[in-house]
Amino acid sequence: MTRRVWNFIGEYSVLLVVGAFIALLWANISPESYHHFVHWEIIHDSPIGHLHDDGKGHLVKSLTLHFLVNDLLMAFFFAIAGKEVWEAMALKNGSLRGKNALNPLIATAGGMVGPVAIYLLGAAALGKFAALANGWAIPTATDIAFSYLIGRIIFGAGHPAVGFLLLLAIVDDACGLIILAVFYPRGDLAVEWLLLSLVAAIAVYLVFNLGPRMLDRGKSQMPSSTWVRKHLSFWPYLIAGAASWYAFHRAGIHPALGLLPIIPAIPHADIDFGIFAGEETARHDLLNDMEHNLKYPVEFILLSFGLMNAGVEFSAVGAATTLVLAGLLVGKPLGIWLFGVFAEKALNLGLPDGMKQSDLFLVGCIAAIGFTVSLFIATVAFPPGDIQDAAKMGALLSFGAAGMALVAARIFKPNKVASNSKSD
């Protein structure tokens, strides 16, 4: 990983924490003004927005600040995560292709099964299964940015466990996106609207990607592709993305996922260098350029996301807080370790060279930092109120996994490996 990528992810983390800290402080000093700000109505009776009763017996949509950030702007954050997953699955030498990806994938499954089992068993033991069961997916997520930062501190940039952790985290969040789409629909499903998303993706691929390349066959200068790239740039894909986002919104699927179908249609490099690999900064295919240009907007979006969602009063701690934390801090490390060891021993898949079983457990501890996606799922798993706030508090307190991982590192003493890259 180059220093540029290190800074890229680090800045995302810092601004997200700043937004969350301001929200926590504001909500505990003046909760009424905080919630008034978050749910400030930008446009009443809007074509897009939060559906609610206007007080006169009519259902209307209002574009609020909360909807703008969570449902619209966060689509760009999830698009970046989706881009990494798609490249890892579809491109040559992709990180999710071949035998080397099997152990991390199986460990990822453990990192989801463990938290779900702990959460649901805990809810049943507390006698609150009916009230809290819908939050089962909250502790399944891993915060990519923070887990990467802690992983580097514990293992060093060049340790194979860092790559293992990144792969696990990105797949974890990809599964989280699938869970959002399948298990947490927004209102009544109208899946026929997804045809619009499919048509938009196919049309933009055929007209602005495949078509120009077919016209350029046998032409070394590639005049058609060059013209499209120079004069149209990302605009066709942005328009297709807007259509896809609207289709998800109308279909009843969380619209923050709406840009994902457009990603495979965008011109891209043929080789995947790895998840958040530094070499990508030197690639100037349109897909990588779009990711790089989204850097500063997404930093602002994550700052806003923290501000919109982390405003929880400290008195909100409750049963949901305990269950989310137990799922993350207990279920996640145990699940990753047990499934990873099973893959290594029973399936004979092995671990990456230089990685031990104790390192696998440490990866599980680091992956217990849920935060971003856990916070996001909490907002859709429960309606606004005490239970949602308690679940959010569990996601926020999952930062404690960083301390747990640092303590575990002092016990297991992993071999710290510096990067071999001169630019790191």
Short mmCIF file of C-alpha atoms in Angstrom, two decimals, residues 181 199 217 257 267 301 348 357 369 373 399 409 414:
data_model
loop_
_atom_site.label_atom_id
_atom_site.label_comp_id
_atom_site.label_asym_id
_atom_site.label_seq_id
_atom_site.Cartn_x
_atom_site.Cartn_y
_atom_site.Cartn_z
CA ALA A 181 -31.44 -5.08 -0.14
CA VAL A 199 -31.90 -1.09 -18.75
CA ARG A 217 -11.15 -2.61 -33.61
CA LEU A 257 -27.33 0.80 -3.17
CA PRO A 267 -14.59 1.37 -18.65
CA ILE A 301 -20.33 12.68 2.88
CA ASN A 348 -6.69 -28.00 3.78
CA GLN A 357 -3.74 -19.03 13.79
CA ILE A 369 -15.14 -2.66 14.69
CA VAL A 373 -22.17 -0.02 8.11
CA PHE A 399 -14.68 1.19 18.70
CA ALA A 409 -1.71 -8.20 20.21
CA PRO A 414 2.47 -11.00 16.04
#
